[in-house]
Amino acid sequence: MSTTVSVSQPAERLPRLVWGAGLLLGSLLAIGLVVGISVGIGDMPIPLSTTYAVITNKLGWTSFELNRIHAAIVWDYRLSRSLVAAFCGAGLALAGAIMQSMLRNPLAEPYVLGISAGASTGAVLIVMLGLGAGAVSLSMGAFVGAFAAFLFVALLSNGARGGADRTILAGVAASQLFNAATSYIVTTAGNAQQARDVMFWLLGSFGGVRWPDLFLVSVVVGLGLVACLCYARVLDAFAFGDEAAASLGVNVAQTRIVLFALTAVMTATIVSMVGTIGFVGLVVPHAARFVVGPRHARLLPACAIVGAIFMVVADIASRVLIPQQSLPIGVVTALVGVPFFAVILYRLQRAS
Amino acid sequence: MSIKADNLVWKIGTKRVIDGVSFEAEPGKLLGLLGPNGSGKTSLLRLLAGLKRPHAGRVMLDGQDISSFRRRAIAQRVAFIEQHATTNANLKVIDVVKLGRFPHRTMLSGWTREDDRAVNEALERTGMSGKRDDAWQSLSGGEKQRTHVARALAQSPSELILDEPTNHLDVQHQISLLRLISSLPITSIIALHDLNHAAMYCDRLIVMQAGWIVASGTPQDVLTQRLLREVFSVDAHIETSPHHARPHIHFQR
């Protein structure tokens, strides 16, 4: 039996590094392209070149003569919206990948810890019972609700000591509890119009987002991505379960707390900004894993990139599928996502 | 020196699963841990690997209390192989073995030649070099266990702890795995169910019952008719095998 033992030398690493950098650059260009296309689409179509010119003008690199209305639409409305969509997609996909790895469950997703249910309860409390006033406080309410749900799950699953199954059960219980609370508030205190508004908001919308939102979500998701990447190897070590990770030297309890809190902050920020957008956090990690494999140093960046592109495309679809009307983004992600997911499942089955 | 248990006690609720266990593993030798189901073998192994903290007593590594080590420092010298560790991730053999280098790497350090050497040596030693790029899901039970042993060896341990690694393997794979483990030059502690295999491959044996050590010593000293009747409730004849000069147990029908 002859086996060739390949020892990767530093010299072999350099091309791989170049490859990685090239892929990253290509992905960022792809995100830029879909964002550009997304900005062009709407009641007033704007060509890609105009979008590009507006952005470079605003950044002070160029000074093209431009239609001021075009410039205002691109800069003040559509660009921030598209970029928020990209960051939300990236954040949700990232949170989904972390959850699937930590809970060792292919059905795990960012909302498995009851965050969406908590956010809806918080939002409903604000809208229906009139605690506080205006859109800012609705987001605040959603964020507080989401975090309350997360803390509830953390307590119920006995902090960091409970295993994966216990955490999932606690999440299910929390979701049921907070959904029941939401329904209770809607049915007892609400009028029909308010209930409709809340429902629509829960299904997700990028309608109202502006630059301050972009600033917040980019900081949270950006820092989240960096922090998660620091944990890439630790997440690899969880492949064979908590005990195997511990025997490899992972501080399991601490890792669980840090990563769950990290995903909770990312998810709660996104949900409180744009509502509960489903499916991205479930499907994108599987798609990314199918392409780049299970190792997290590659998987996590891939999730962020694919998630960003997927969400921007879904946002485009939500505006063009039905003329003169925009669908809730959560509806689109599922409509676009399920067929796409079916293809992956089918191909996975054939591969094994 | 090596690994030593000093009056260990571990409880679930008020039940004393491990009730005052003391022993010392001989460096470089294979120590077999026998006992009926529920006698505390797995719990004891977890205490030894530092995965659980004893309620009383200490586990000593080279004379130092294991609870004074950081998790990573323990993993740099003690490798642990669980009973049924599996994954649904689509990992390759080489990815699994590389996990063994985890305790030796820091967050930012790259993959070094030393890491490569340890991984290749572990694959070589376990006979898994030819399957390094095979998918975990495509491996047989025996190959999965060998991969786990390779992962453990990649940790460059001075102590290896195995919890019934031969379970669910066919006899060929049981024998080849035990042969591999007994040939390793490191201190190993292995929980086993097959008494004849334990007699053949272990240098020393410890027999547990209800959280206690009821016998310890060489296979010849430990495996007696009386012990088998009292601990395992079976009647058997024991003779020295003319083939391998170790005790051989003939169970009575």
Coordinates of C-alpha atoms in Angstrom, one line a residue:
Chain A
M1 CA 0.0 0.0 0.0
S2 CA 1.6 3.3 -1.0
T3 CA 0.2 6.5 0.3
T4 CA 1.4 9.9 -0.7
V5 CA 1.6 12.1 2.3
S6 CA 1.0 15.7 1.3
V7 CA 2.6 18.2 3.6
S8 CA 1.5 21.7 2.9
Q9 CA 4.4 24.0 2.9
P10 CA 4.3 27.7 3.5
A11 CA 4.9 28.1 -0.3
E12 CA 1.7 26.2 -1.0
R13 CA -0.2 28.5 1.3
L14 CA 0.4 31.7 -0.6
P15 CA -1.7 30.7 -3.7
R16 CA -4.5 29.6 -1.3
L17 CA -4.4 33.0 0.4
V18 CA -4.5 34.7 -3.0
W19 CA -7.4 32.5 -4.0
G20 CA -9.2 33.4 -0.8
A21 CA -8.6 37.1 -1.3
G22 CA -9.8 36.8 -4.9
L23 CA -13.0 35.0 -3.8
L24 CA -13.7 37.6 -1.1
L25 CA -13.2 40.5 -3.6
G26 CA -15.4 38.7 -6.2
S27 CA -18.1 38.2 -3.6
L28 CA -18.0 41.8 -2.4
L29 CA -18.3 42.9 -6.1
A30 CA -21.3 40.6 -6.5
I31 CA -22.9 42.1 -3.5
G32 CA -22.2 45.6 -4.9
L33 CA -23.7 44.6 -8.2
V34 CA -27.0 43.2 -6.7
V35 CA -27.2 46.3 -4.5
G36 CA -26.7 48.5 -7.6
I37 CA -29.4 46.6 -9.5
S38 CA -31.7 46.8 -6.4
V39 CA -31.2 50.6 -6.2
G40 CA -32.2 51.0 -9.8
I41 CA -35.6 49.2 -9.4
G42 CA -38.7 51.0 -8.4
D43 CA -41.4 53.5 -9.6
M44 CA -38.6 55.5 -11.1
P45 CA -36.0 53.2 -12.7
I46 CA -32.5 54.4 -12.4
P47 CA -29.6 53.0 -14.5
L48 CA -26.7 51.4 -12.8
S49 CA -24.3 54.1 -14.1
T50 CA -26.3 56.8 -12.4
T51 CA -26.3 54.9 -9.1
Y52 CA -22.5 54.6 -9.4
A53 CA -22.1 58.3 -10.2
V54 CA -24.3 59.3 -7.2
I55 CA -22.3 57.2 -4.8
T56 CA -18.9 58.4 -6.0
N57 CA -20.2 62.0 -6.0
K58 CA -21.4 61.6 -2.4
L59 CA -18.1 60.1 -1.4
G60 CA -16.4 63.1 -2.9
W61 CA -14.4 61.1 -5.4
T62 CA -16.2 62.6 -8.5
S63 CA -18.5 65.5 -9.4
F64 CA -20.8 64.4 -12.2
E65 CA -23.7 66.5 -13.3
L66 CA -26.8 64.6 -12.1
N67 CA -30.5 64.9 -11.9
R68 CA -31.0 66.0 -8.3
I69 CA -34.2 63.9 -7.9
H70 CA -32.3 60.8 -9.0
A71 CA -29.5 61.6 -6.6
A72 CA -31.9 62.1 -3.7
I73 CA -33.8 58.9 -4.5
V74 CA -30.7 56.8 -4.7
W75 CA -28.9 58.3 -1.7
D76 CA -31.8 59.1 0.7
Y77 CA -34.0 56.1 0.1
R78 CA -32.9 53.2 -1.9
L79 CA -29.2 52.8 -1.2
S80 CA -29.7 52.6 2.6
R81 CA -32.5 50.2 2.1
S82 CA -30.5 47.8 -0.1
L83 CA -27.5 47.9 2.2
V84 CA -29.6 47.3 5.3
A85 CA -31.1 44.3 3.4
A86 CA -27.6 43.0 2.7
F87 CA -26.5 43.3 6.3
C88 CA -29.7 41.8 7.6
G89 CA -29.3 38.8 5.3
A90 CA -25.7 38.4 6.3
G91 CA -26.5 38.6 10.0
L92 CA -29.4 36.2 9.9
A93 CA -27.5 33.6 7.9
L94 CA -24.5 33.9 10.3
A95 CA -26.8 33.5 13.3
G96 CA -28.4 30.5 11.7
A97 CA -25.1 28.8 11.0
I98 CA -24.0 29.4 14.6
M99 CA -27.2 28.0 16.0
Q100 CA -27.1 24.9 13.7
S101 CA -23.5 24.2 14.9
M102 CA -24.0 24.8 18.6
L103 CA -27.3 22.9 18.8
R104 CA -26.1 20.3 16.3
N105 CA -29.5 20.4 14.7
P106 CA -30.1 21.0 11.0
L107 CA -33.5 22.6 11.8
A108 CA -32.0 25.3 14.1
E109 CA -32.3 28.9 13.0
P110 CA -31.9 32.3 14.5
Y111 CA -35.4 32.4 16.0
V112 CA -35.0 29.0 17.8
L113 CA -34.4 30.8 21.1
G114 CA -37.8 32.5 20.9
I115 CA -36.4 35.9 19.7
S116 CA -39.0 36.5 17.0
A117 CA -41.8 35.7 19.4
G118 CA -40.4 38.0 22.1
A119 CA -39.9 40.8 19.5
S120 CA -43.5 40.5 18.4
T121 CA -44.8 40.7 22.0
G122 CA -42.6 43.7 22.6
A123 CA -43.8 45.4 19.4
V124 CA -47.5 44.6 20.1
L125 CA -47.2 46.0 23.6
I126 CA -45.9 49.3 22.1
V127 CA -48.4 49.5 19.3
M128 CA -51.5 48.3 21.0
L129 CA -51.1 49.5 24.5
G130 CA -49.4 52.7 23.4
L131 CA -46.4 52.4 25.7
G132 CA -44.1 55.1 24.3
A133 CA -44.8 56.7 21.0
G134 CA -43.6 56.5 17.4
A135 CA -41.5 54.1 15.3
V136 CA -38.3 54.3 17.4
S137 CA -40.0 53.0 20.4
L138 CA -41.6 50.2 18.4
S139 CA -38.1 49.0 17.5
M140 CA -37.0 49.5 21.1
G141 CA -40.0 47.4 22.3
A142 CA -39.2 44.7 19.8
F143 CA -35.6 44.6 20.9
V144 CA -36.4 44.5 24.6
G145 CA -39.0 41.8 24.0
A146 CA -36.5 39.7 21.9
F147 CA -34.0 40.0 24.7
A148 CA -36.5 39.1 27.4
A149 CA -37.3 35.9 25.4
F150 CA -33.6 35.1 25.1
L151 CA -33.1 35.5 28.9
F152 CA -36.1 33.4 29.6
V153 CA -34.7 30.6 27.4
A154 CA -31.3 31.0 29.1
L155 CA -32.9 30.6 32.5
L156 CA -35.2 27.8 31.5
S157 CA -32.3 25.8 29.9
N158 CA -30.4 26.2 33.1
G159 CA -27.9 28.8 31.8
A160 CA -25.0 27.2 30.0
R161 CA -25.3 23.8 31.6
G162 CA -28.3 22.5 29.7
G163 CA -27.5 20.5 26.6
A164 CA -28.6 21.2 23.1
D165 CA -32.0 19.4 23.3
R166 CA -32.9 21.2 26.5
T167 CA -32.1 24.6 24.9
I168 CA -34.3 23.8 21.9
L169 CA -37.2 22.7 24.2
A170 CA -36.8 25.9 26.2
G171 CA -36.8 27.9 23.0
V172 CA -40.0 26.2 21.9
A173 CA -41.6 26.9 25.2
A174 CA -40.6 30.5 25.1
S175 CA -41.9 30.9 21.6
Q176 CA -45.3 29.4 22.6
L177 CA -45.5 31.6 25.7
F178 CA -44.6 34.9 23.9
N179 CA -46.9 34.1 20.9
A180 CA -49.7 33.4 23.3
A181 CA -49.0 36.7 25.0
T182 CA -49.0 38.5 21.6
S183 CA -52.3 36.8 20.6
Y184 CA -53.8 37.7 24.0
I185 CA -52.9 41.4 23.6
V186 CA -54.1 41.5 20.0
T187 CA -57.5 39.9 20.7
T188 CA -58.3 41.8 23.9
A189 CA -56.9 45.2 23.5
G190 CA -56.7 45.7 19.7
N191 CA -58.6 47.3 17.0
A192 CA -58.5 45.6 13.6
Q193 CA -56.4 48.2 11.9
Q194 CA -53.7 48.1 14.5
A195 CA -53.6 44.3 14.4
R196 CA -53.1 44.4 10.7
D197 CA -50.3 46.9 11.0
V198 CA -48.5 44.7 13.5
M199 CA -49.0 41.6 11.4
F200 CA -47.6 43.4 8.4
W201 CA -44.6 44.7 10.4
L202 CA -43.9 41.2 11.7
L203 CA -43.8 39.7 8.2
G204 CA -40.9 42.0 7.6
S205 CA -40.3 45.1 5.6
F206 CA -37.4 47.2 4.5
G207 CA -39.7 50.1 3.9
G208 CA -38.8 52.6 6.6
V209 CA -35.1 52.0 7.0
R210 CA -32.6 54.9 6.5
W211 CA -29.0 55.7 7.2
P212 CA -29.1 55.5 11.0
D213 CA -30.5 52.0 10.7
L214 CA -27.8 51.1 8.3
F215 CA -25.2 52.4 10.7
L216 CA -26.5 50.4 13.6
V217 CA -27.0 47.1 11.7
S218 CA -23.6 47.3 9.9
V219 CA -21.8 47.8 13.2
V220 CA -23.7 45.0 15.0
V221 CA -23.4 42.5 12.1
G222 CA -19.8 43.5 11.3
L223 CA -18.6 43.1 14.9
G224 CA -20.7 39.9 15.1
L225 CA -19.0 38.5 12.0
V226 CA -15.5 39.3 13.4
A227 CA -16.4 37.8 16.8
C228 CA -17.9 34.6 15.2
L229 CA -14.8 34.2 13.1
C230 CA -12.7 34.2 16.2
Y231 CA -14.8 31.2 17.3
A232 CA -14.5 29.4 14.0
R233 CA -12.2 26.7 15.3
V234 CA -14.1 26.3 18.5
L235 CA -17.2 25.7 16.5
D236 CA -15.4 23.1 14.5
A237 CA -14.6 21.3 17.8
F238 CA -18.3 21.0 18.5
A239 CA -18.8 18.7 15.6
F240 CA -18.9 15.6 17.9
G241 CA -20.9 17.2 20.6
D242 CA -20.4 19.2 23.8
E243 CA -18.4 16.5 25.6
A244 CA -16.0 15.9 22.7
A245 CA -15.5 19.7 22.5
A246 CA -14.7 19.8 26.3
S247 CA -12.2 17.0 25.9
L248 CA -10.5 19.0 23.2
G249 CA -10.0 21.8 25.6
V250 CA -13.0 24.0 24.8
N251 CA -14.6 25.9 27.7
V252 CA -18.1 24.7 26.6
A253 CA -20.2 26.8 29.1
Q254 CA -18.4 30.0 28.3
T255 CA -18.6 29.4 24.5
R256 CA -22.3 28.7 24.7
I257 CA -23.0 31.9 26.6
V258 CA -20.9 34.1 24.3
L259 CA -22.2 32.7 21.1
F260 CA -25.8 32.5 22.1
A261 CA -25.6 36.1 23.4
L262 CA -23.9 37.2 20.2
T263 CA -26.6 35.6 17.9
A264 CA -29.3 37.0 20.2
V265 CA -27.9 40.6 19.9
M266 CA -27.6 40.3 16.1
T267 CA -31.0 38.7 15.6
A268 CA -32.8 41.0 18.0
T269 CA -31.3 44.1 16.3
I270 CA -32.4 42.8 12.9
V271 CA -35.9 41.8 14.0
S272 CA -36.5 45.1 15.8
M273 CA -35.5 47.0 12.6
V274 CA -37.1 45.0 9.8
G275 CA -39.4 42.5 11.4
T276 CA -39.3 38.7 11.4
I277 CA -37.8 37.6 8.1
G278 CA -37.9 33.9 8.1
F279 CA -36.1 31.2 6.1
V280 CA -32.8 33.1 5.5
G281 CA -31.2 31.9 8.7
L282 CA -32.3 28.3 8.0
V283 CA -31.6 27.8 4.3
V284 CA -28.5 29.9 3.6
P285 CA -26.2 28.0 6.0
H286 CA -27.2 24.8 4.4
A287 CA -26.6 26.2 0.9
A288 CA -23.3 27.6 2.0
R289 CA -22.2 24.3 3.7
F290 CA -23.1 22.5 0.5
V291 CA -20.7 24.8 -1.5
V292 CA -17.8 25.3 0.9
G293 CA -18.0 22.4 3.4
P294 CA -18.6 22.3 7.1
R295 CA -15.5 24.0 8.4
H296 CA -16.4 27.3 10.0
A297 CA -13.4 29.4 8.9
R298 CA -14.9 29.2 5.4
L299 CA -18.5 28.6 6.2
L300 CA -19.1 31.7 8.3
P301 CA -17.9 34.2 5.7
A302 CA -19.7 32.2 3.0
C303 CA -22.9 32.5 5.0
A304 CA -22.5 36.2 5.4
I305 CA -21.9 36.7 1.6
V306 CA -24.7 34.3 0.4
G307 CA -27.1 35.7 3.0
A308 CA -26.4 39.3 1.9
I309 CA -26.9 38.5 -1.8
F310 CA -30.0 36.3 -1.1
M311 CA -31.7 39.1 0.9
V312 CA -31.0 41.8 -1.6
V313 CA -32.4 39.6 -4.4
A314 CA -35.4 38.8 -2.3
D315 CA -35.9 42.5 -1.7
I316 CA -35.8 43.1 -5.5
A317 CA -38.3 40.3 -6.0
S318 CA -40.6 41.7 -3.3
R319 CA -40.9 44.9 -5.4
V320 CA -41.2 43.5 -8.9
L321 CA -43.2 40.3 -8.5
I322 CA -46.5 42.2 -8.3
P323 CA -46.6 45.5 -10.1
Q324 CA -47.6 48.6 -8.1
Q325 CA -47.3 46.7 -4.8
S326 CA -44.6 45.3 -2.6
L327 CA -44.9 42.0 -0.9
P328 CA -43.7 41.4 2.7
I329 CA -40.1 40.4 2.5
G330 CA -40.7 37.4 4.7
V331 CA -43.2 36.0 2.2
V332 CA -40.7 36.4 -0.6
T333 CA -37.8 34.7 1.2
A334 CA -39.9 31.7 1.8
L335 CA -41.4 31.7 -1.7
V336 CA -37.9 32.0 -3.3
G337 CA -36.2 30.0 -0.7
V338 CA -38.3 26.8 -0.6
P339 CA -37.8 25.8 -4.3
F340 CA -34.1 26.7 -4.0
F341 CA -33.9 24.5 -0.8
A342 CA -35.7 21.7 -2.5
V343 CA -33.0 21.6 -5.2
I344 CA -30.2 21.5 -2.5
L345 CA -32.0 18.7 -0.6
Y346 CA -32.4 16.7 -3.8
R347 CA -28.8 17.1 -4.8
L348 CA -27.6 16.2 -1.3
Q349 CA -29.6 13.1 -1.5
R350 CA -28.0 12.1 -4.8
A351 CA -24.5 12.9 -3.5
S352 CA -24.8 10.6 -0.5
Chain B
M1 CA 3.7 9.4 38.2
S2 CA 1.4 9.8 35.3
I3 CA -2.4 9.8 36.2
K4 CA -3.6 9.0 39.7
A5 CA -7.0 8.9 41.4
D6 CA -7.1 9.9 45.0
N7 CA -10.2 8.9 46.9
L8 CA -12.7 10.1 44.3
V9 CA -16.3 10.6 45.1
W10 CA -18.9 11.6 42.5
K11 CA -22.7 11.8 43.1
I12 CA -25.9 12.1 41.1
G13 CA -28.2 13.6 43.6
T14 CA -27.5 11.7 46.7
K15 CA -26.5 8.5 44.9
R16 CA -22.7 7.9 45.1
V17 CA -21.9 6.8 41.6
I18 CA -18.2 6.8 42.4
D19 CA -17.6 6.1 46.1
G20 CA -14.0 6.5 47.2
V21 CA -11.9 5.3 44.2
S22 CA -8.1 5.4 44.4
F23 CA -5.6 4.0 42.0
E24 CA -2.6 4.9 39.9
A25 CA -2.0 4.1 36.3
E26 CA 1.5 2.8 35.4
P27 CA 3.2 5.0 32.8
G28 CA 3.2 3.6 29.3
K29 CA 1.0 0.7 30.2
L30 CA -2.6 -0.3 29.3
L31 CA -4.9 -0.3 32.3
G32 CA -8.2 -2.1 31.8
L33 CA -11.4 -1.0 33.6
L34 CA -13.9 -3.8 34.1
G35 CA -17.3 -4.0 35.8
P36 CA -20.9 -4.6 35.2
N37 CA -23.2 -2.0 33.6
G38 CA -23.8 0.8 36.0
S39 CA -20.7 0.1 38.1
G40 CA -19.4 3.6 37.4
K41 CA -16.8 3.0 34.7
T42 CA -17.9 5.8 32.4
S43 CA -18.3 8.3 35.3
L44 CA -14.8 7.4 36.5
L45 CA -13.3 7.9 33.1
R46 CA -15.0 11.3 32.8
L47 CA -13.5 12.4 36.2
L48 CA -10.1 11.2 35.0
A49 CA -10.4 13.2 31.8
G50 CA -11.4 16.3 33.8
L51 CA -14.8 16.5 32.2
K52 CA -16.5 16.4 35.5
R53 CA -15.4 17.6 38.9
P54 CA -15.4 15.1 41.7
H55 CA -17.4 16.0 44.9
A56 CA -14.5 14.8 46.9
G57 CA -11.0 13.5 46.2
R58 CA -8.6 14.5 43.5
V59 CA -7.3 13.4 40.1
M60 CA -3.6 14.0 39.9
L61 CA -1.6 14.5 36.7
D62 CA 2.1 14.1 37.5
G63 CA 1.4 15.0 41.1
Q64 CA -0.6 18.1 40.3
D65 CA -4.4 18.4 41.0
I66 CA -6.2 18.3 37.6
S67 CA -8.6 21.0 38.8
S68 CA -5.7 23.4 38.9
F69 CA -5.2 22.9 35.1
R70 CA -7.0 25.0 32.5
R71 CA -9.2 23.0 30.1
R72 CA -6.8 23.5 27.3
A73 CA -3.8 22.4 29.3
I74 CA -5.6 19.2 30.2
A75 CA -6.5 18.6 26.6
Q76 CA -2.8 19.0 25.6
R77 CA -1.9 15.9 27.5
V78 CA -5.1 13.8 28.2
A79 CA -7.1 12.6 25.2
F80 CA -10.5 11.1 25.6
I81 CA -12.5 8.9 23.3
E82 CA -16.3 8.7 24.1
Q83 CA -18.5 5.7 23.7
H84 CA -20.5 6.8 20.6
A85 CA -19.2 10.0 19.2
T86 CA -20.7 10.8 15.8
T87 CA -21.5 13.8 13.8
N88 CA -23.9 14.8 11.0
A89 CA -21.4 17.3 9.6
N90 CA -20.0 16.3 6.3
L91 CA -16.4 16.1 7.6
K92 CA -13.5 14.2 6.0
V93 CA -11.2 11.9 8.0
I94 CA -8.4 14.4 7.8
D95 CA -10.7 17.2 9.2
V96 CA -11.6 15.0 12.2
V97 CA -8.0 14.1 12.9
K98 CA -7.0 17.8 12.6
L99 CA -9.5 18.5 15.5
G100 CA -6.9 16.8 17.7
R101 CA -4.5 19.8 17.2
F102 CA -7.1 22.2 18.6
P103 CA -5.7 22.4 22.2
H104 CA -2.2 23.0 20.8
R105 CA -3.2 26.0 18.6
T106 CA -4.1 29.5 19.7
M107 CA -6.8 31.6 18.1
L108 CA -4.5 33.3 15.6
S109 CA -1.7 30.7 15.1
G110 CA -1.6 29.1 11.6
W111 CA -1.2 25.5 10.8
T112 CA 2.4 24.5 11.6
R113 CA 4.7 21.8 10.4
E114 CA 4.5 20.3 13.9
D115 CA 0.7 20.1 13.5
D116 CA 1.1 18.4 10.1
R117 CA 3.6 16.0 11.5
A118 CA 1.4 15.0 14.4
V119 CA -1.6 14.5 12.1
N120 CA 0.3 12.5 9.6
E121 CA 1.9 10.3 12.2
A122 CA -1.5 9.7 13.8
L123 CA -3.0 8.7 10.5
E124 CA 0.0 6.4 9.8
R125 CA -0.2 4.8 13.1
T126 CA -3.9 4.0 12.9
G127 CA -3.6 2.8 9.3
M128 CA -6.0 5.6 8.1
S129 CA -3.5 7.4 5.8
G130 CA -5.2 5.9 2.7
K131 CA -8.6 7.1 3.8
R132 CA -7.6 10.6 4.8
D133 CA -9.9 12.2 2.3
D134 CA -12.8 9.9 2.8
A135 CA -16.1 11.3 4.2
W136 CA -16.9 10.5 7.8
Q137 CA -20.3 9.2 6.8
S138 CA -18.8 6.7 4.4
L139 CA -16.7 5.0 7.0
S140 CA -17.4 1.6 8.7
G141 CA -17.8 1.4 12.5
G142 CA -14.2 0.2 12.8
E143 CA -12.8 2.9 10.6
K144 CA -14.8 5.6 12.6
Q145 CA -13.2 4.3 15.8
R146 CA -9.7 4.3 14.2
T147 CA -10.3 7.9 13.1
H148 CA -11.2 8.8 16.7
V149 CA -8.0 7.1 17.9
A150 CA -6.1 9.0 15.3
R151 CA -7.7 12.3 16.4
A152 CA -6.8 11.4 20.0
L153 CA -3.2 10.6 19.0
A154 CA -3.0 13.9 17.1
Q155 CA -3.5 15.6 20.5
S156 CA 0.0 14.2 21.3
P157 CA -1.3 12.9 24.6
S158 CA 0.7 11.3 27.4
E159 CA -2.6 9.8 28.7
L160 CA -5.3 8.2 26.6
I161 CA -8.7 7.4 28.0
L162 CA -11.1 5.2 26.1
D163 CA -14.7 4.4 27.0
E164 CA -15.7 1.0 25.5
P165 CA -14.2 1.7 22.1
T166 CA -14.8 -1.8 20.8
N167 CA -18.6 -1.7 21.2
H168 CA -20.6 -2.5 18.1
L169 CA -17.5 -3.6 16.2
D170 CA -17.1 -7.0 14.6
V171 CA -14.4 -9.3 16.0
Q172 CA -11.8 -8.4 13.4
H173 CA -12.1 -4.7 14.2
Q174 CA -12.2 -5.3 17.9
I175 CA -8.9 -7.2 17.8
S176 CA -7.2 -4.8 15.5
L177 CA -8.2 -1.8 17.6
L178 CA -7.1 -3.4 20.9
R179 CA -3.8 -4.5 19.2
L180 CA -3.3 -0.9 18.1
I181 CA -4.1 0.6 21.5
S182 CA -1.9 -1.9 23.4
S183 CA 1.0 -1.1 21.1
L184 CA 0.9 2.6 21.9
P185 CA 3.8 3.8 24.1
I186 CA 1.4 6.1 26.2
T187 CA -0.5 5.5 29.4
S188 CA -3.9 4.3 28.4
I189 CA -7.0 3.6 30.5
I190 CA -9.7 1.6 28.7
A191 CA -13.2 0.5 29.8
L192 CA -14.0 -2.9 28.3
H193 CA -16.8 -5.5 28.5
D194 CA -15.1 -8.5 26.9
L195 CA -13.1 -10.1 29.8
N196 CA -11.0 -12.3 27.5
H197 CA -10.0 -9.3 25.4
A198 CA -9.1 -7.4 28.6
A199 CA -7.0 -10.4 29.8
M200 CA -5.2 -10.6 26.5
Y201 CA -4.3 -6.9 25.9
C202 CA -4.3 -5.1 29.3
D203 CA -1.2 -4.9 31.4
R204 CA -3.2 -4.4 34.6
L205 CA -6.9 -4.5 35.4
I206 CA -9.2 -2.7 37.8
V207 CA -12.7 -4.2 38.5
M208 CA -15.4 -2.0 39.7
Q209 CA -18.7 -2.7 41.4
A210 CA -21.3 -0.2 42.6
G211 CA -18.8 2.7 42.5
W212 CA -16.0 0.8 44.3
I213 CA -12.8 -0.9 43.2
V214 CA -13.2 -4.6 44.2
A215 CA -10.0 -5.9 42.6
S216 CA -6.9 -4.7 40.9
G217 CA -3.7 -6.1 39.7
T218 CA -2.4 -8.2 36.8
P219 CA -5.0 -10.1 34.7
Q220 CA -3.8 -13.4 36.3
D221 CA -4.4 -12.0 39.8
V222 CA -7.6 -10.3 39.2
L223 CA -9.6 -12.7 37.0
T224 CA -10.6 -15.5 39.4
Q225 CA -13.5 -17.8 39.5
R226 CA -14.7 -16.2 42.7
L227 CA -14.5 -12.6 41.4
L228 CA -16.5 -13.5 38.2
R229 CA -19.2 -15.1 40.4
E230 CA -19.4 -12.3 42.9
V231 CA -19.1 -9.3 40.5
F232 CA -20.5 -10.5 37.2
S233 CA -22.7 -13.3 38.6
V234 CA -21.4 -15.8 36.1
D235 CA -19.8 -19.2 36.6
A236 CA -16.6 -19.8 34.6
H237 CA -13.4 -21.8 34.4
I238 CA -10.2 -19.9 34.0
E239 CA -7.1 -21.4 32.6
T240 CA -3.9 -20.0 31.3
S241 CA -4.1 -20.0 27.5
P242 CA -1.5 -22.2 25.9
H243 CA -1.5 -19.8 22.9
H244 CA -0.9 -16.4 24.5
A245 CA -0.1 -17.3 28.1
R246 CA -2.7 -14.9 29.5
P247 CA -5.8 -16.1 31.4
H248 CA -8.6 -17.4 29.3
I249 CA -12.2 -17.6 30.6
H250 CA -14.5 -20.4 29.6
F251 CA -18.0 -19.4 30.6
Q252 CA -20.3 -22.3 31.7
R253 CA -23.3 -23.0 29.7

